[in-house]
CSV table of C-alpha atoms in Angstrom, one decimal:
chain,number,residue,atom,x,y,z
A,1,VAL,CA,29.0,7.5,0.7
A,2,LEU,CA,26.9,10.3,-0.9
A,3,ASP,CA,29.7,11.0,-3.4
A,4,THR,CA,29.9,7.3,-4.4
A,5,MET,CA,26.1,7.1,-4.9
A,6,ALA,CA,26.1,10.3,-6.9
A,7,GLU,CA,28.9,9.0,-9.1
A,8,LEU,CA,27.0,5.7,-9.6
A,9,LEU,CA,23.8,7.6,-10.5
A,10,GLN,CA,25.7,9.7,-13.0
A,11,GLN,CA,27.1,6.7,-14.8
A,12,LEU,CA,24.0,4.6,-14.7
A,13,PRO,CA,22.6,4.2,-18.2
A,14,PRO,CA,19.0,5.2,-19.0
A,15,ARG,CA,16.4,2.6,-19.8
A,16,LEU,CA,17.0,0.6,-22.9
A,17,GLU,CA,14.4,1.2,-25.6
A,18,ALA,CA,12.9,-2.2,-26.2
A,19,ASP,CA,9.4,-1.5,-27.8
A,20,GLU,CA,10.6,-1.4,-31.4
A,21,THR,CA,12.8,-4.5,-31.0
A,22,GLU,CA,9.9,-6.4,-29.4
A,23,ALA,CA,7.5,-5.5,-32.2
A,24,ARG,CA,10.0,-6.5,-34.8
A,25,ALA,CA,10.7,-9.8,-33.0
A,26,LYS,CA,7.0,-10.6,-32.8
A,27,ARG,CA,6.5,-10.0,-36.5
A,28,ALA,CA,9.4,-12.1,-37.6
A,29,ARG,CA,9.1,-14.7,-34.9
A,30,ASP,CA,12.9,-14.7,-34.9
A,31,PRO,CA,14.3,-16.7,-31.9
A,32,LEU,CA,17.5,-14.6,-31.5
A,33,SER,CA,15.5,-11.4,-31.6
A,34,LEU,CA,13.1,-12.8,-28.9
A,35,CYS,CA,16.2,-13.7,-26.9
A,36,LEU,CA,17.4,-10.1,-27.2
A,37,VAL,CA,14.0,-8.8,-26.0
A,38,GLN,CA,14.2,-10.9,-22.9
A,39,GLU,CA,17.7,-9.6,-22.2
A,40,LEU,CA,16.5,-6.0,-22.7
A,41,ARG,CA,13.7,-6.5,-20.2
A,42,ARG,CA,16.0,-8.0,-17.6
A,43,ALA,CA,18.5,-5.2,-18.0
A,44,ASN,CA,15.8,-2.6,-17.7
A,45,ARG,CA,14.6,-4.3,-14.5
A,46,VAL,CA,18.1,-4.1,-13.0
A,47,LEU,CA,18.6,-0.5,-14.1
A,48,ARG,CA,15.3,0.6,-12.7
A,49,HIS,CA,15.9,-1.2,-9.4
A,50,VAL,CA,19.4,0.2,-9.0
A,51,ARG,CA,18.3,3.7,-9.8
A,52,LEU,CA,15.4,3.7,-7.4
A,53,SER,CA,17.6,2.1,-4.7
A,54,LEU,CA,20.2,4.8,-5.1
A,55,ASP,CA,17.6,7.6,-5.1
A,56,ASP,CA,16.1,6.2,-1.9
A,57,ALA,CA,19.5,5.9,-0.2
A,58,THR,CA,20.5,9.5,-1.3
A,59,GLY,CA,17.2,10.9,0.0
A,60,ALA,CA,17.6,9.1,3.3
A,61,LEU,CA,21.1,10.4,3.9
A,62,GLU,CA,20.0,13.9,2.9
A,63,GLY,CA,17.0,13.7,5.2
A,64,THR,CA,14.3,14.1,2.6
A,65,THR,CA,12.9,10.5,2.8
A,66,ALA,CA,12.4,7.9,5.5
A,67,LEU,CA,15.2,5.4,6.2
A,68,SER,CA,13.8,1.9,5.6
A,69,ASP,CA,15.6,-1.3,6.6
A,70,GLU,CA,16.4,-2.2,3.0
A,71,THR,CA,17.7,1.3,2.4
A,72,ALA,CA,19.9,1.1,5.5
A,73,LYS,CA,21.3,-2.2,4.2
A,74,THR,CA,22.0,-0.6,0.8
A,75,ILE,CA,23.9,2.3,2.4
A,76,GLN,CA,25.9,-0.1,4.6
A,77,SER,CA,26.9,-2.2,1.5
A,78,ILE,CA,27.9,0.8,-0.6
A,79,SER,CA,29.9,2.2,2.3
A,80,THR,CA,32.0,-1.0,2.4
A,81,ALA,CA,32.2,-1.3,-1.4
A,82,GLN,CA,30.0,-4.3,-1.5
A,83,VAL,CA,27.0,-5.0,-3.9
A,84,PRO,CA,23.7,-4.5,-2.0
A,85,ALA,CA,21.9,-7.8,-1.6
A,86,SER,CA,18.8,-6.5,-3.4
A,87,TRP,CA,20.9,-5.6,-6.4
A,88,ARG,CA,22.4,-9.0,-6.7
A,89,LYS,CA,18.9,-10.6,-6.3
A,90,VAL,CA,17.6,-8.9,-9.5
A,91,SER,CA,20.8,-9.0,-11.5
A,92,HIS,CA,23.4,-11.8,-12.1
A,93,ALA,CA,25.4,-14.2,-10.0
A,94,SER,CA,28.6,-12.5,-9.0
A,95,HIS,CA,31.2,-12.4,-6.2
A,96,GLN,CA,32.7,-9.1,-7.4
A,97,PRO,CA,33.0,-6.0,-5.2
A,98,LEU,CA,30.8,-3.0,-6.0
A,99,GLY,CA,33.2,-1.2,-8.4
A,100,ALA,CA,33.8,-4.3,-10.6
A,101,TRP,CA,30.1,-5.3,-10.5
A,102,PHE,CA,29.0,-1.9,-11.7
A,103,LEU,CA,31.5,-1.9,-14.5
A,104,ASP,CA,30.3,-5.4,-15.5
A,105,LEU,CA,26.7,-4.0,-15.5
A,106,LEU,CA,27.8,-1.2,-17.8
A,107,ALA,CA,29.5,-3.6,-20.2
A,108,ARG,CA,26.4,-5.8,-20.3
A,109,VAL,CA,24.2,-2.8,-21.2
A,110,GLU,CA,26.7,-1.7,-23.8
A,111,GLN,CA,26.6,-5.2,-25.5
A,112,LEU,CA,22.8,-5.1,-25.5
A,113,GLU,CA,22.8,-1.6,-27.1
A,114,ARG,CA,25.1,-2.9,-29.9
A,115,TRP,CA,22.9,-5.9,-30.4
A,116,LYS,CA,19.7,-3.9,-30.5
A,117,ASP,CA,21.1,-1.2,-32.8
A,118,GLY,CA,22.8,-3.6,-35.2
A,119,GLY,CA,20.0,-6.2,-35.2
A,120,HIS,CA,22.5,-9.0,-34.9
A,121,LEU,CA,25.7,-9.9,-33.0
A,122,ALA,CA,28.0,-12.3,-34.7
A,123,SER,CA,30.1,-12.5,-31.5
A,124,VAL,CA,28.5,-12.6,-28.1
A,125,TRP,CA,30.1,-12.1,-24.7
A,126,ILE,CA,28.0,-14.9,-23.2
A,127,SER,CA,29.1,-14.2,-19.7
A,128,GLY,CA,27.5,-10.8,-20.1
A,129,LEU,CA,24.0,-12.2,-20.7
A,130,PHE,CA,21.5,-12.4,-17.9
A,131,ASN,CA,20.1,-15.6,-19.3
A,132,ALA,CA,23.0,-17.4,-21.1
A,133,PRO,CA,21.1,-20.6,-21.7
A,134,GLY,CA,18.4,-18.6,-23.5
A,135,LEU,CA,21.0,-17.8,-26.3
A,136,LEU,CA,21.8,-21.4,-26.9
A,137,LEU,CA,18.1,-22.3,-27.0
A,138,ALA,CA,17.5,-19.5,-29.5
A,139,ILE,CA,20.4,-20.7,-31.7
A,140,ARG,CA,18.9,-24.3,-31.7
A,141,GLN,CA,15.4,-22.9,-32.5
A,142,ASP,CA,16.8,-20.7,-35.3
A,143,ILE,CA,18.7,-23.5,-37.0
A,144,ALA,CA,15.9,-26.1,-36.5
A,145,ARG,CA,13.4,-23.8,-38.0
A,146,ASP,CA,15.6,-23.0,-41.0
A,147,LYS,CA,16.3,-26.7,-41.7
A,148,GLY,CA,12.8,-28.0,-40.8
A,149,TRP,CA,14.1,-30.1,-37.8
A,150,LEU,CA,11.2,-31.0,-35.5
A,151,PRO,CA,10.6,-31.6,-32.7
A,152,LEU,CA,13.1,-29.3,-31.0
A,153,GLU,CA,13.9,-32.0,-28.4
A,154,GLN,CA,15.7,-33.8,-31.2
A,155,VAL,CA,18.1,-31.0,-31.8
A,156,ARG,CA,21.2,-30.5,-29.7
A,157,THR,CA,24.0,-27.9,-29.5
A,158,SER,CA,27.2,-28.3,-31.4
A,159,VAL,CA,30.4,-26.5,-30.7
A,160,VAL,CA,33.6,-25.7,-32.5
A,161,VAL,CA,36.4,-24.3,-30.3
A,162,THR,CA,38.1,-21.9,-32.7
A,163,GLY,CA,41.4,-21.5,-30.8
A,164,SER,CA,41.0,-17.8,-31.1
A,165,GLY,CA,41.5,-15.5,-28.1
A,166,TRP,CA,38.7,-13.2,-26.9
A,167,ASP,CA,40.3,-10.2,-28.7
A,168,ASP,CA,41.1,-12.2,-31.9
A,169,GLN,CA,37.8,-13.7,-32.8
A,170,ALA,CA,37.3,-16.1,-35.7
A,171,GLU,CA,35.5,-15.4,-38.9
A,172,GLU,CA,31.7,-15.4,-38.7
A,173,VAL,CA,29.9,-18.4,-40.2
A,174,SER,CA,26.3,-18.2,-41.4
A,175,SER,CA,23.7,-19.7,-39.0
A,176,GLN,CA,26.3,-19.9,-36.2
A,177,VAL,CA,27.2,-17.6,-33.4
A,178,LEU,CA,30.6,-17.0,-31.8
A,179,ILE,CA,30.6,-16.9,-28.0
A,180,TYR,CA,33.4,-16.0,-25.6
A,181,GLY,CA,33.9,-15.0,-22.0
A,182,MET,CA,34.3,-18.4,-20.2
A,183,PHE,CA,37.0,-19.7,-18.0
A,184,MET,CA,38.1,-23.4,-17.5
A,185,GLU,CA,38.5,-25.2,-14.3
A,186,GLY,CA,39.8,-28.8,-13.8
A,187,ALA,CA,41.1,-29.0,-17.3
A,188,ARG,CA,42.4,-26.8,-20.1
A,189,TRP,CA,42.2,-26.5,-23.9
A,190,ASP,CA,45.0,-27.9,-26.0
A,191,GLY,CA,45.1,-25.7,-29.0
A,192,THR,CA,47.5,-27.9,-30.9
A,193,GLU,CA,45.6,-31.2,-30.5
A,194,GLU,CA,42.2,-29.3,-30.3
A,195,VAL,CA,41.0,-31.4,-27.4
A,196,LEU,CA,40.7,-31.1,-23.6
A,197,THR,CA,43.9,-31.9,-21.6
A,198,SER,CA,45.0,-31.8,-18.0
A,199,GLN,CA,45.2,-28.5,-16.2
A,200,ILE,CA,48.5,-27.0,-15.1
A,201,LEU,CA,48.8,-27.3,-11.3
A,202,ASN,CA,48.6,-24.0,-9.4
A,203,ALA,CA,48.0,-22.1,-12.7
A,204,PRO,CA,45.1,-19.5,-12.8
A,205,ARG,CA,42.0,-20.6,-14.5
A,206,PRO,CA,42.6,-20.0,-18.2
A,207,ARG,CA,40.4,-18.2,-20.5
A,208,PHE,CA,38.6,-20.6,-22.8
A,209,PRO,CA,38.9,-19.8,-26.5
A,210,VAL,CA,36.1,-18.4,-28.6
A,211,CYS,CA,33.6,-21.0,-29.6
A,212,ARG,CA,31.4,-21.3,-32.7
A,213,VAL,CA,28.0,-22.5,-31.6
A,214,GLY,CA,25.5,-24.3,-33.9
A,215,ALA,CA,23.1,-27.2,-33.8
A,216,ILE,CA,22.7,-30.7,-35.1
A,217,ARG,CA,20.1,-33.4,-34.8
A,218,VAL,CA,20.3,-35.9,-32.0
A,219,GLY,CA,21.9,-39.1,-33.3
A,220,ASP,CA,23.7,-37.4,-36.2
A,221,VAL,CA,27.4,-37.4,-36.4
A,222,ASP,CA,28.8,-34.0,-35.5
A,223,PRO,CA,31.0,-33.1,-38.5
A,224,SER,CA,32.8,-30.5,-36.4
A,225,MET,CA,34.0,-33.1,-33.8
A,226,LYS,CA,37.7,-34.0,-34.1
A,227,SER,CA,38.2,-37.5,-35.6
A,228,GLY,CA,38.8,-40.2,-32.9
A,229,ALA,CA,37.8,-37.9,-30.1
A,230,LEU,CA,35.3,-38.8,-27.3
A,231,VAL,CA,32.7,-36.2,-26.1
A,232,TYR,CA,32.8,-34.7,-22.7
A,233,ASP,CA,29.5,-32.9,-21.9
A,234,CYS,CA,31.1,-30.1,-20.1
A,235,PRO,CA,29.0,-28.3,-17.5
A,236,VAL,CA,29.0,-24.5,-17.5
A,237,TYR,CA,28.5,-22.7,-14.1
A,238,ALA,CA,27.7,-19.1,-13.4
A,239,SER,CA,30.6,-18.8,-10.8
A,240,PRO,CA,33.3,-20.8,-9.1
A,241,SER,CA,30.9,-21.6,-6.2
A,242,ARG,CA,28.8,-23.7,-8.6
A,243,ARG,CA,25.8,-22.9,-6.6
A,244,GLY,CA,22.5,-23.7,-8.3
A,245,GLY,CA,24.0,-26.3,-10.6
A,246,PRO,CA,25.2,-25.8,-14.2
A,247,CYS,CA,23.5,-23.2,-16.4
A,248,PHE,CA,24.0,-25.4,-19.5
A,249,SER,CA,26.6,-27.7,-21.0
A,250,LEU,CA,28.8,-27.8,-24.1
A,251,PRO,CA,30.0,-30.9,-25.9
A,252,LEU,CA,33.8,-30.8,-26.0
A,253,PRO,CA,36.2,-33.2,-27.7
A,254,SER,CA,38.7,-35.3,-25.7
A,255,PHE,CA,41.1,-38.2,-26.3
A,256,GLU,CA,40.5,-39.1,-22.6
A,257,ALA,CA,37.4,-40.9,-21.3
A,258,PRO,CA,34.8,-38.5,-20.0
A,259,SER,CA,35.1,-40.2,-16.6
A,260,LYS,CA,38.5,-38.5,-16.2
A,261,TRP,CA,36.9,-35.1,-16.5
A,262,HIS,CA,34.1,-36.0,-14.2
A,263,ALA,CA,36.6,-37.0,-11.6
A,264,ALA,CA,38.5,-33.8,-12.1
A,265,ALA,CA,35.3,-31.8,-11.8
A,266,ALA,CA,36.2,-30.1,-15.1
A,267,ALA,CA,33.9,-27.3,-16.0
A,268,LEU,CA,33.5,-23.9,-17.6
A,269,LEU,CA,32.8,-20.8,-15.6
A,270,LEU,CA,31.0,-17.7,-16.7
A,271,SER,CA,32.7,-15.5,-14.1
A,272,LEU,CA,35.5,-15.7,-11.6
């Protein structure tokens, strides 16, 4: 167990520098930059908690610090390759074992580093955000401010499913953001017809294609919606358990009535 904890501590990234990003975001009042600041704060909270937890557990096993109940639970979880409950509480919804969870955390931090250093991410691994709905809200705010659409309650999310795979992302479009990292359950995407269609029985949950997210005013016709298609307001859940309800929803085109997808419990998942 000590070797495992030493390895985790060695790989754990340092605190993400957020002060400069926060000052810049406050000056510009840029919604996407403010979204990044919130993500950096959350990531730093997780990193700090995990580091302190590992330090306490290491000290307890080496006999240099007292063994508290929480530290004992942390040691027990790590010894069975499970994520300690206190780590899950401050981090993100996940059913992954410890190794996969930790690699996921490293990937989340790496994405935030690229976002912070580059000032902008044209393509976002949305499943790697601690507050995914916050990104969609920031996109609506950014577009609404640019176009003078007020109040914000009269602005809704629009989506174009590009058909591109996660590793073959579509061309960036001004004022829109590409998102990827979701899986579909209860339906699948028909790339030929560009609409939802029935899932293949006993097939694994498919990766959902890269989506281009923008915003339009409530009541306006969505120019990106396929002609003749109906709209299914597809819920997006953090995990297959669907606990806590949907994080947000995305309007997806379908030639079938939305009632079919409600009956099939069709949804997008941020993790498996």
